[in-house]
Every structure is written in structure tokens, then in C-alpha cells.
Short mmCIF file of C-alpha atoms (C1' of nucleotides) in Angstrom, two decimals:
data_model
loop_
_atom_site.label_atom_id
_atom_site.label_comp_id
_atom_site.label_asym_id
_atom_site.label_seq_id
_atom_site.Cartn_x
_atom_site.Cartn_y
_atom_site.Cartn_z
CA UNK S 20 31.18 11.46 24.72
CA UNK S 21 27.75 10.36 25.82
CA UNK S 22 26.83 7.00 24.24
CA UNK S 23 24.68 7.74 21.21
CA UNK S 24 22.41 5.65 19.05
CA UNK S 25 22.06 7.16 15.59
CA UNK S 26 18.88 5.80 14.01
CA UNK S 27 18.38 5.94 10.27
CA UNK S 28 14.79 5.47 9.18
CA UNK S 29 12.81 5.89 5.98
CA UNK S 30 10.57 4.04 3.57
CA UNK S 31 11.71 0.81 2.00
CA UNK S 32 14.07 1.15 -0.99
CA UNK S 33 14.94 4.77 -0.22
CA UNK S 34 18.62 3.95 0.26
CA UNK S 35 19.06 3.50 4.01
CA UNK S 36 21.46 0.59 3.79
CA UNK S 37 24.26 2.24 1.83
CA UNK S 38 24.14 5.46 3.82
CA UNK S 39 24.13 3.52 7.05
CA UNK S 40 27.23 1.65 5.96
CA UNK S 41 29.03 4.84 4.93
CA UNK S 42 28.24 6.62 8.18
CA UNK S 43 29.10 3.61 10.31
CA UNK S 44 32.37 3.25 8.42
CA UNK S 45 33.20 6.87 9.05
CA UNK S 46 32.70 6.48 12.79
CA UNK S 47 34.28 3.00 12.89
CA UNK S 48 31.01 1.79 14.26
CA UNK S 49 28.60 -1.13 13.87
CA UNK S 50 25.05 -1.42 12.59
CA UNK S 51 21.99 -2.74 14.31
CA UNK S 52 19.47 -3.71 11.69
CA UNK S 53 15.88 -2.86 12.60
CA UNK S 54 14.17 -5.00 10.03
CA UNK S 55 11.72 -7.67 11.06
CA UNK S 56 12.27 -9.76 7.91
CA UNK S 57 15.99 -9.52 7.31
CA UNK S 58 16.38 -11.42 10.55
CA UNK S 59 15.23 -14.66 8.95
CA UNK S 60 18.15 -16.48 7.41
CA UNK S 61 15.99 -18.33 4.89
CA UNK S 62 14.74 -15.08 3.33
CA UNK S 63 17.59 -14.11 1.08
CA UNK S 64 16.46 -12.39 -2.09
CA UNK S 65 13.09 -10.95 -1.10
CA UNK S 66 14.21 -8.79 1.79
CA UNK S 67 16.79 -6.50 0.16
CA UNK S 68 19.55 -7.54 2.51
CA UNK S 69 22.76 -5.54 2.63
CA UNK S 70 25.13 -6.95 0.01
CA UNK S 71 28.02 -9.23 1.05
CA UNK S 72 30.29 -6.31 0.26
CA UNK S 73 28.34 -3.99 2.57
CA UNK S 74 28.29 -6.63 5.28
CA UNK S 75 32.06 -6.93 4.98
CA UNK S 76 32.58 -3.20 5.35
CA UNK S 77 30.70 -2.87 8.64
CA UNK S 78 29.64 -5.38 11.24
CA UNK S 79 25.87 -5.88 11.19
CA UNK S 80 23.62 -7.29 13.90
CA UNK S 81 20.18 -8.93 13.55
CA UNK S 82 20.71 -10.06 9.97
CA UNK S 83 19.93 -13.72 9.34
CA UNK S 84 19.99 -14.44 13.06
CA UNK S 85 16.69 -16.31 13.13
CA UNK S 86 15.01 -19.15 11.31
CA UNK S 87 11.56 -18.71 9.79
CA UNK S 88 10.41 -21.35 12.29
CA UNK S 89 11.48 -19.27 15.29
CA UNK S 90 9.05 -17.24 17.32
CA UNK S 91 10.09 -13.64 17.75
CA UNK S 92 8.42 -10.37 18.66
CA UNK S 93 8.91 -6.67 19.30
CA UNK S 94 9.56 -7.01 22.97
CA UNK S 95 12.30 -9.55 22.38
CA UNK S 96 13.80 -7.14 19.90
CA UNK S 97 13.80 -4.35 22.46
CA UNK S 98 15.52 -6.58 25.02
CA UNK S 99 18.05 -7.88 22.54
CA UNK S 100 18.94 -4.43 21.28
CA UNK S 101 19.36 -2.99 24.76
CA UNK S 102 21.58 -5.88 25.77
CA UNK S 103 23.67 -5.52 22.66
CA UNK S 104 24.01 -1.77 23.11
CA UNK S 105 25.27 -2.08 26.64
CA UNK S 106 27.93 -4.48 25.45
CA UNK S 107 28.95 -2.24 22.54
CA UNK S 108 28.88 1.25 24.04
CA UNK S 109 31.97 0.92 26.25
CA UNK S 110 34.07 0.39 23.13
CA UNK S 111 32.11 2.39 20.59
CA UNK S 112 30.24 5.46 21.82
CA UNK S 113 28.33 5.87 18.55
CA UNK S 114 26.25 3.00 17.25
CA UNK S 115 23.94 3.04 14.23
CA UNK S 116 20.52 1.50 13.90
CA UNK S 117 19.20 1.21 10.36
CA UNK S 118 15.82 -0.10 9.31
CA UNK S 119 12.18 0.36 8.51
CA UNK S 120 10.25 -1.81 10.94
CA UNK S 121 8.35 0.96 12.61
CA UNK S 122 7.04 -0.85 15.65
CA UNK S 123 10.43 -2.40 16.39
CA UNK S 124 12.12 0.97 16.16
CA UNK S 125 9.47 2.50 18.34
CA UNK S 126 10.10 -0.12 21.01
CA UNK S 127 13.77 0.86 21.10
CA UNK S 128 12.82 4.54 21.34
CA UNK S 129 10.17 4.27 24.03
CA UNK S 130 10.01 0.74 25.34
CA UNK S 131 7.03 -1.52 25.30
CA UNK S 132 4.90 -2.94 28.09
CA UNK S 133 5.69 -6.27 29.62
CA UNK S 134 3.06 -8.72 28.42
CA UNK S 135 3.01 -12.48 28.22
CA UNK S 136 3.99 -14.06 24.91
CA UNK S 137 1.36 -15.65 22.71
CA UNK S 138 -0.20 -18.91 23.70
CA UNK S 139 -0.51 -20.47 20.26
CA UNK S 140 -3.28 -22.84 21.34
CA UNK S 141 -5.41 -20.01 22.66
CA UNK S 142 -4.77 -17.96 19.54
CA UNK S 143 -5.80 -20.81 17.26
CA UNK S 144 -8.93 -21.38 19.27
CA UNK S 145 -9.97 -17.72 19.16
CA UNK S 146 -9.09 -17.56 15.49
CA UNK S 147 -11.37 -20.51 14.87
CA UNK S 148 -14.25 -18.94 16.76
CA UNK S 149 -13.75 -15.71 14.85
CA UNK S 150 -13.92 -17.60 11.57
CA UNK S 151 -17.13 -19.30 12.61
CA UNK S 152 -18.93 -16.44 14.33
CA UNK S 153 -17.54 -13.32 12.74
CA UNK S 154 -16.16 -10.14 14.23
CA UNK S 155 -19.24 -9.54 16.36
CA UNK S 156 -18.12 -12.46 18.46
CA UNK S 157 -14.77 -10.80 19.15
CA UNK S 158 -16.39 -7.49 19.96
CA UNK S 159 -18.80 -9.01 22.43
CA UNK S 160 -16.05 -10.95 24.09
CA UNK S 161 -13.82 -7.90 24.41
CA UNK S 162 -16.67 -5.76 25.70
CA UNK S 163 -16.96 -8.10 28.66
CA UNK S 164 -13.24 -8.67 29.24
CA UNK S 165 -12.05 -5.08 28.77
CA UNK S 166 -14.81 -2.47 28.37
CA UNK S 167 -12.30 0.36 28.53
CA UNK S 168 -10.24 -0.88 25.62
CA UNK S 169 -13.45 -1.66 23.76
CA UNK S 170 -14.18 2.07 23.79
CA UNK S 171 -11.00 3.06 22.00
CA UNK S 172 -9.89 0.09 19.95
CA UNK S 173 -10.51 -0.11 16.22
CA UNK S 174 -13.52 -2.41 16.34
CA UNK S 175 -13.10 -3.36 12.71
CA UNK S 176 -9.58 -4.69 13.14
CA UNK S 177 -9.71 -8.38 14.08
CA UNK S 178 -6.01 -8.56 15.01
CA UNK S 179 -6.39 -5.82 17.59
CA UNK S 180 -9.45 -7.46 19.11
CA UNK S 181 -7.82 -10.88 19.16
CA UNK S 182 -4.69 -9.54 20.84
CA UNK S 183 -6.62 -7.80 23.59
CA UNK S 184 -8.80 -10.84 24.21
CA UNK S 185 -5.80 -13.17 24.30
CA UNK S 186 -3.94 -11.11 26.85
CA UNK S 187 -7.00 -10.50 28.99
CA UNK S 188 -7.73 -14.23 29.13
CA UNK S 189 -4.12 -15.16 29.82
CA UNK S 190 -3.57 -12.67 32.61
CA UNK S 191 -7.05 -12.52 34.03
CA UNK S 192 -6.78 -8.72 33.84
CA UNK S 193 -8.15 -6.30 31.27
CA UNK S 194 -5.62 -5.80 28.50
CA UNK S 195 -5.83 -2.02 28.82
CA UNK S 196 -4.83 -2.18 32.49
CA UNK S 197 -1.48 -3.61 31.39
CA UNK S 198 -0.79 -0.82 28.95
CA UNK S 199 1.08 1.83 30.83
CA UNK S 200 2.74 3.49 27.82
CA UNK S 201 6.14 3.08 29.43
CA UNK S 202 8.21 5.71 27.62
CA UNK S 203 11.31 4.46 29.40
CA UNK S 204 14.23 6.75 29.85
CA UNK S 205 17.22 5.50 27.93
CA UNK S 206 20.70 5.97 29.34
CA UNK S 207 22.00 6.82 25.89
CA UNK S 208 21.28 9.60 23.47
CA UNK S 209 19.16 8.99 20.36
CA UNK S 210 19.60 10.97 17.14
CA UNK S 211 16.98 10.31 14.51
CA UNK S 212 17.75 10.71 10.83
CA UNK S 213 15.03 10.23 8.23
CA UNK S 214 15.62 9.62 4.55
CA UNK S 215 13.00 10.44 1.95
CA UNK S 216 12.75 11.44 -1.68
CA UNK S 217 9.92 12.37 -3.97
CA UNK S 218 7.26 9.73 -4.33
CA UNK S 219 7.71 9.15 -8.03
CA UNK S 220 11.42 8.39 -7.70
CA UNK S 221 10.85 6.20 -4.69
CA UNK S 222 8.26 4.16 -6.55
CA UNK S 223 10.59 3.81 -9.53
CA UNK S 224 13.26 2.52 -7.22
CA UNK S 225 10.85 0.02 -5.69
CA UNK S 226 9.83 -1.28 -9.10
CA UNK S 227 13.44 -1.59 -10.16
CA UNK S 228 14.36 -3.47 -7.02
CA UNK S 229 11.55 -5.97 -7.49
CA UNK S 230 12.71 -6.61 -11.06
CA UNK S 231 16.20 -7.25 -9.72
CA UNK S 232 14.89 -9.65 -7.09
CA UNK S 233 13.22 -11.65 -9.83
CA UNK S 234 16.45 -11.71 -11.83
CA UNK S 235 18.21 -13.04 -8.76
CA UNK S 236 15.77 -15.92 -8.49
CA UNK S 237 13.12 -14.84 -6.01
CA UNK S 238 10.49 -17.14 -7.59
CA UNK S 239 12.72 -20.18 -7.02
CA UNK S 240 13.36 -19.22 -3.44
CA UNK S 241 9.64 -18.76 -2.82
CA UNK S 242 8.97 -22.15 -4.35
CA UNK S 243 11.33 -23.79 -1.87
CA UNK S 244 9.61 -22.00 1.02
CA UNK S 245 6.10 -22.78 -0.22
CA UNK S 246 5.60 -25.67 2.25
CA UNK S 247 5.97 -23.17 5.10
CA UNK S 248 3.68 -20.54 3.64
CA UNK S 249 1.53 -20.38 6.75
CA UNK S 250 4.35 -19.29 9.03
CA UNK S 251 4.06 -15.72 10.17
CA UNK S 252 7.58 -15.04 9.03
CA UNK S 253 6.43 -15.77 5.50
CA UNK S 254 3.50 -13.41 5.60
CA UNK S 255 5.91 -11.14 3.83
CA UNK S 256 5.76 -9.02 0.70
CA UNK S 257 7.66 -10.77 -2.06
CA UNK S 258 6.80 -14.24 -0.84
CA UNK S 259 3.08 -14.25 -0.14
CA UNK S 260 2.31 -13.07 -3.68
CA UNK S 261 4.46 -15.82 -5.19
CA UNK S 262 2.72 -18.40 -3.02
CA UNK S 263 -0.52 -17.38 -4.73
CA UNK S 264 1.19 -17.97 -8.05
CA UNK S 265 2.36 -21.38 -6.86
CA UNK S 266 -1.26 -22.18 -5.98
CA UNK S 267 -2.27 -21.21 -9.50
CA UNK S 268 -4.36 -18.26 -8.35
CA UNK S 269 -2.36 -15.61 -10.20
CA UNK S 270 0.14 -15.61 -13.03
CA UNK S 271 3.83 -14.95 -12.51
CA UNK S 272 3.43 -11.49 -14.07
CA UNK S 273 0.52 -10.70 -11.80
CA UNK S 274 2.50 -11.84 -8.78
CA UNK S 275 5.32 -9.54 -9.76
CA UNK S 276 2.98 -6.57 -10.18
CA UNK S 277 1.38 -7.30 -6.82
CA UNK S 278 4.77 -7.37 -5.15
CA UNK S 279 5.47 -3.94 -6.57
CA UNK S 280 2.10 -2.62 -5.47
CA UNK S 281 2.32 -4.09 -2.00
CA UNK S 282 5.82 -2.73 -1.55
CA UNK S 283 4.58 0.74 -2.51
CA UNK S 284 1.78 0.44 0.04
CA UNK S 285 4.26 -0.66 2.65
CA UNK S 286 6.44 2.36 1.94
CA UNK S 287 3.40 4.59 2.35
CA UNK S 288 2.52 3.07 5.70
CA UNK S 289 6.08 3.54 6.89
CA UNK S 290 5.97 7.20 5.91
CA UNK S 291 2.67 7.69 7.74
CA UNK S 292 4.29 6.36 10.89
CA UNK S 293 7.54 8.31 10.61
CA UNK S 294 5.84 11.59 9.71
CA UNK S 295 4.28 11.61 13.14
CA UNK S 296 7.65 11.63 14.88
CA UNK S 297 8.69 15.25 15.23
CA UNK S 298 12.22 14.40 16.35
CA UNK S 299 13.34 13.05 13.00
CA UNK S 300 15.79 15.15 10.98
CA UNK S 301 14.94 14.60 7.33
CA UNK S 302 17.45 14.40 4.46
CA UNK S 303 17.63 13.40 0.83
CA UNK S 304 19.39 10.04 0.58
CA UNK S 305 22.04 11.29 -1.85
CA UNK S 306 23.13 14.10 0.43
CA UNK S 307 25.59 11.99 2.39
CA UNK S 308 27.91 14.89 3.13
CA UNK S 309 25.11 17.00 4.49
CA UNK S 310 24.12 14.19 6.81
CA UNK S 311 27.70 13.64 7.89
CA UNK S 312 28.17 17.32 8.68
CA UNK S 313 24.93 17.34 10.64
CA UNK S 314 26.03 14.32 12.65
CA UNK S 315 29.48 15.68 13.41
CA UNK S 316 27.95 18.89 14.68
CA UNK S 317 25.39 17.06 16.80
CA UNK S 318 28.00 14.74 18.30
CA UNK S 319 30.33 17.60 19.19
CA UNK S 320 27.77 19.23 21.39
"C1'" G C 7 -12.75 0.10 -48.96
"C1'" G C 8 -17.78 -1.96 -46.68
"C1'" U C 9 -20.64 -3.51 -42.35
"C1'" A C 10 -21.27 -4.05 -37.12
"C1'" C C 11 -19.88 -2.85 -32.30
"C1'" C C 12 -17.16 0.26 -28.93
"C1'" A C 13 -15.16 5.25 -27.01
"C1'" U C 14 -17.13 7.47 -19.36
"C1'" A C 15 -11.71 8.25 -13.38
"C1'" G C 16 -4.66 6.34 -13.92
"C1'" C C 17 -6.65 0.93 -15.42
"C1'" U C 18 -10.99 -2.56 -16.18
"C1'" C C 19 -15.85 -1.35 -16.68
"C1'" A C 20 -21.17 0.03 -14.92
"C1'" G C 21 -24.79 3.94 -15.60
"C1'" U C 22 -27.82 8.14 -16.84
"C1'" U C 23 -36.26 6.26 -19.94
"C1'" G C 24 -32.27 13.76 -21.51
"C1'" G C 25 -31.49 17.40 -15.53
"C1'" U C 26 -23.08 17.20 -15.94
"C1'" A C 27 -21.98 10.27 -13.19
"C1'" G C 28 -20.20 5.34 -9.80
"C1'" A C 29 -17.96 0.30 -8.70
"C1'" G C 30 -13.46 -2.72 -8.29
"C1'" C C 31 -8.27 -2.09 -8.61
"C1'" A C 32 -4.53 1.69 -8.50
"C1'" A C 33 -3.58 6.44 -6.18
"C1'" C C 34 -3.98 9.73 -1.98
"C1'" G C 35 -4.70 10.54 3.50
"C1'" G C 36 -4.84 8.18 8.31
"C1'" A C 37 -4.58 4.58 12.63
"C1'" C C 38 -1.13 1.50 15.12
"C1'" U C 39 1.73 -1.66 22.40
"C1'" G C 40 4.35 -9.22 21.14
"C1'" A C 41 1.34 -11.28 13.68
"C1'" A C 42 4.16 -4.96 12.25
"C1'" A C 43 6.97 -6.34 5.11
"C1'" A C 44 1.30 -7.57 9.81
"C1'" U C 45 -3.71 -5.70 10.51
"C1'" C C 46 -7.36 -1.99 9.81
"C1'" C C 47 -9.99 2.85 8.55
"C1'" G C 48 -11.19 7.12 5.34
"C1'" U C 49 -11.20 9.93 0.39
"C1'" G C 50 -13.67 10.08 -6.27
"C1'" U C 51 -9.29 12.66 -8.28
"C1'" G C 52 -13.77 13.20 -14.59
"C1'" U C 53 -13.60 18.28 -21.37
"C1'" C C 54 -18.46 11.22 -20.03
"C1'" C C 55 -13.47 11.18 -27.75
"C1'" C C 56 -14.30 15.78 -31.15
"C1'" U C 57 -17.64 19.05 -34.07
"C1'" G C 58 -22.39 20.32 -35.30
"C1'" G C 59 -27.93 19.47 -34.83
"C1'" U C 60 -32.61 18.80 -31.96
"C1'" U C 61 -33.97 20.56 -26.92
"C1'" C C 62 -35.31 25.07 -21.59
"C1'" A C 63 -31.36 21.39 -20.79
"C1'" A C 64 -27.08 16.53 -24.41
"C1'" U C 65 -22.33 12.44 -21.39
"C1'" U C 66 -27.22 10.28 -22.88
"C1'" C C 67 -30.98 11.28 -28.91
"C1'" C C 68 -29.47 12.45 -34.36
"C1'" A C 69 -25.57 13.48 -38.20
"C1'" G C 70 -20.58 13.84 -39.45
"C1'" G C 71 -15.51 13.23 -37.98
"C1'" U C 72 -11.47 10.76 -35.34
"C1'" G C 73 -9.55 6.42 -32.88
"C1'" G C 74 -10.10 1.18 -31.63
"C1'" U C 75 -12.02 -3.95 -32.18
"C1'" A C 76 -14.38 -7.80 -35.07
"C1'" C C 77 -16.19 -9.65 -39.54
"C1'" C C 78 -16.57 -9.11 -44.96
"C1'" A C 79 -13.72 -7.66 -49.06
#
RNA sequence: GGUACCAUAGCUCAGUUGGUAGAGCAACGGACUGAAAAUCCGUGUGUCCCUGGUUCAAUUCCAGGUGGUACCA
């Protein structure tokens, strides 16, 4: 059988984890988590990790493998996943990838260009200048460094402008000249399965999950992490809102509501991204048998 | 029971000197190449509480009703 990566995607809280475990169990396989926040070992209750029981049923990768203090990025994820896959495929021809971090998943699908990693000093400096001089400053700078990218970038999005300026300065070449849209051929097959349900139910599930996180002590965990609130790894739904509460800017109830709202928005953004991918086969999360039948048929071919 | 004030979008509210209305949040749609649970863009979705009166025209003015809030009993 040709080595196959079965990827299960969908909005947060739709039920990816349990289905992934069931399918992986059925094929005696392992799971690669594609979740940019479940990788941080300090984030325990706010990231909807697989339960200890689920982790015991199937071997998971990229769960709690980093510290919030570590630097990590999409490209590293792509490399790490490819390396892992080549070590797993000889033994297990079907591997599952389960998660909702769209850009990370995309990097595994198509690859991502080889760019230098952030120079924190440069980033801080540009950030400072942006704060002092506004977005016009970034636009003018980019216009000189990379007029081509300036034409097509979202000129209202400071992160995009900063990124392009950073890379252009670091490499001495226009950022856009380094973007070759690789679309690398993979030497394994990819089957994409999408899970979705009606919006109302999904939102109910999100609200319920946030309530459960609070019951499990999310506010206490956030309090412990408060000293590190400026780390990128903690710019995360479920924590950033509680940091505001810790600072006395919102009440605990307001923080909870904001977590629900921000999780809903996140789910929406995920769906916008996934909807664009025409190769995804969509299913209702409770139709496990249907998905299993589909997979068996696909893998037989 | 009396008096005063209020009733406009899913929520909080603005507004119309009478010509059927707009902000924030939510919601909805979208973008996305190392911050991605990030960052950013677009869209108003409405018996203007009900009934009657005045008027060419009422969400707006008047009367009554209903509901709410406050105070007085």
C-alpha cells in the first residue's frame, strides 16, 4: 500500500480528537497533532488536549513537546512532520494527522518557502518604529524594499508589512522574490477529511467546552502563567482574556464570555480557510461509520 | 393605586426641528507563506411596543393601551 497521510480537519470543538483516535485505533496507527497550541506543555486546560484516556489509546505526536518559552514556527513544523513521517511509514503505511492550525496543515500539504527565522532584535526595532510612526511608516519602507509585494499585500495589516520588511532587510532581497509558492510533491498520498456540523450546534459545543475549562481550573492556570503574558505562545484564546481579568480590565464573567466569543470567531476563520480547499471530503462528526467506510474504500484503491 | 421617565437591529444605545433610521459589540462573508488559537478586510440583518387621532406624509406630534424602571403611597 502506498504510504498515506489521512488528515482530519475542521473547526475547533467539532469533535476531531475522538474521531481521530477511533480511526487511528482501527488502523493500528498513530496521530500527528496539527495544533499550534497543544504543543506547549504548560498549556493544559485551555487548549482542549486529548484526554489521558485518548492519549493512552493511540500514540500522539506534537502534544506538549514544547515549552512556552521555545521559539517555533510553521516551517519547523513542516520539517518535523516530514521527518517523523519518514520514520513511521515503513512500519505503518497509514498515519493520521488531526488538528485545526490551518497554516501548519497547509505547510504539510504544500510546503513553505525557505526563509530565515526571525531576528528578534530587528523585529522589536521595527515594532517600536511602527508604534511611534504608524502604519504609513511601514508602507513607505516596504514600498522601497519590495515594490512588487507592496502592490498585492494587505496594506492595512501591520503583521504582513512587518514580516515582509524583516525578511527583505535580513536577506537583502525583496521578500516577494523569495516566495516561490513551492507546492512540493509529497512522496506519500494525502486524504483529506473535514468535519463540520451546523453552526448553532457547534457554537453550543464551544460554549459548553469553555464552561468545562473553567470548572477544571483554567483561571488558576492562567494566573500562574500571567508573568509570561507577553510570550507569543500565550497570545492564545483562553489565556489572553484571563490576563485582562488579572489586570483588572474585565471581570471574570466578562473574560469567560470573551473566551467563548473569540473561540467562535476562531472557528469561523478556520472554516473560511478549509472551505477553500476543494480536496476535502466533508462529514458530520457523529457519522464515524460512514467515514470509516469511505476510508476503507479509498485505501483499497 | 398615583406621578415621572423609558420603549428604535440579537445586545447596549444614538437619532429623525414630521419625508420609514445609525454607532459600538455580537452575527454573517472574506483574506492569509516563520506571530496563525495570530493578524487584517468587508457587510446593517429593523412592524422604530400596540391602537387610534392630527397631517399630503407619523418611528418622530397628540390621546389611550401594554410592558419596564424610579419615586410617592
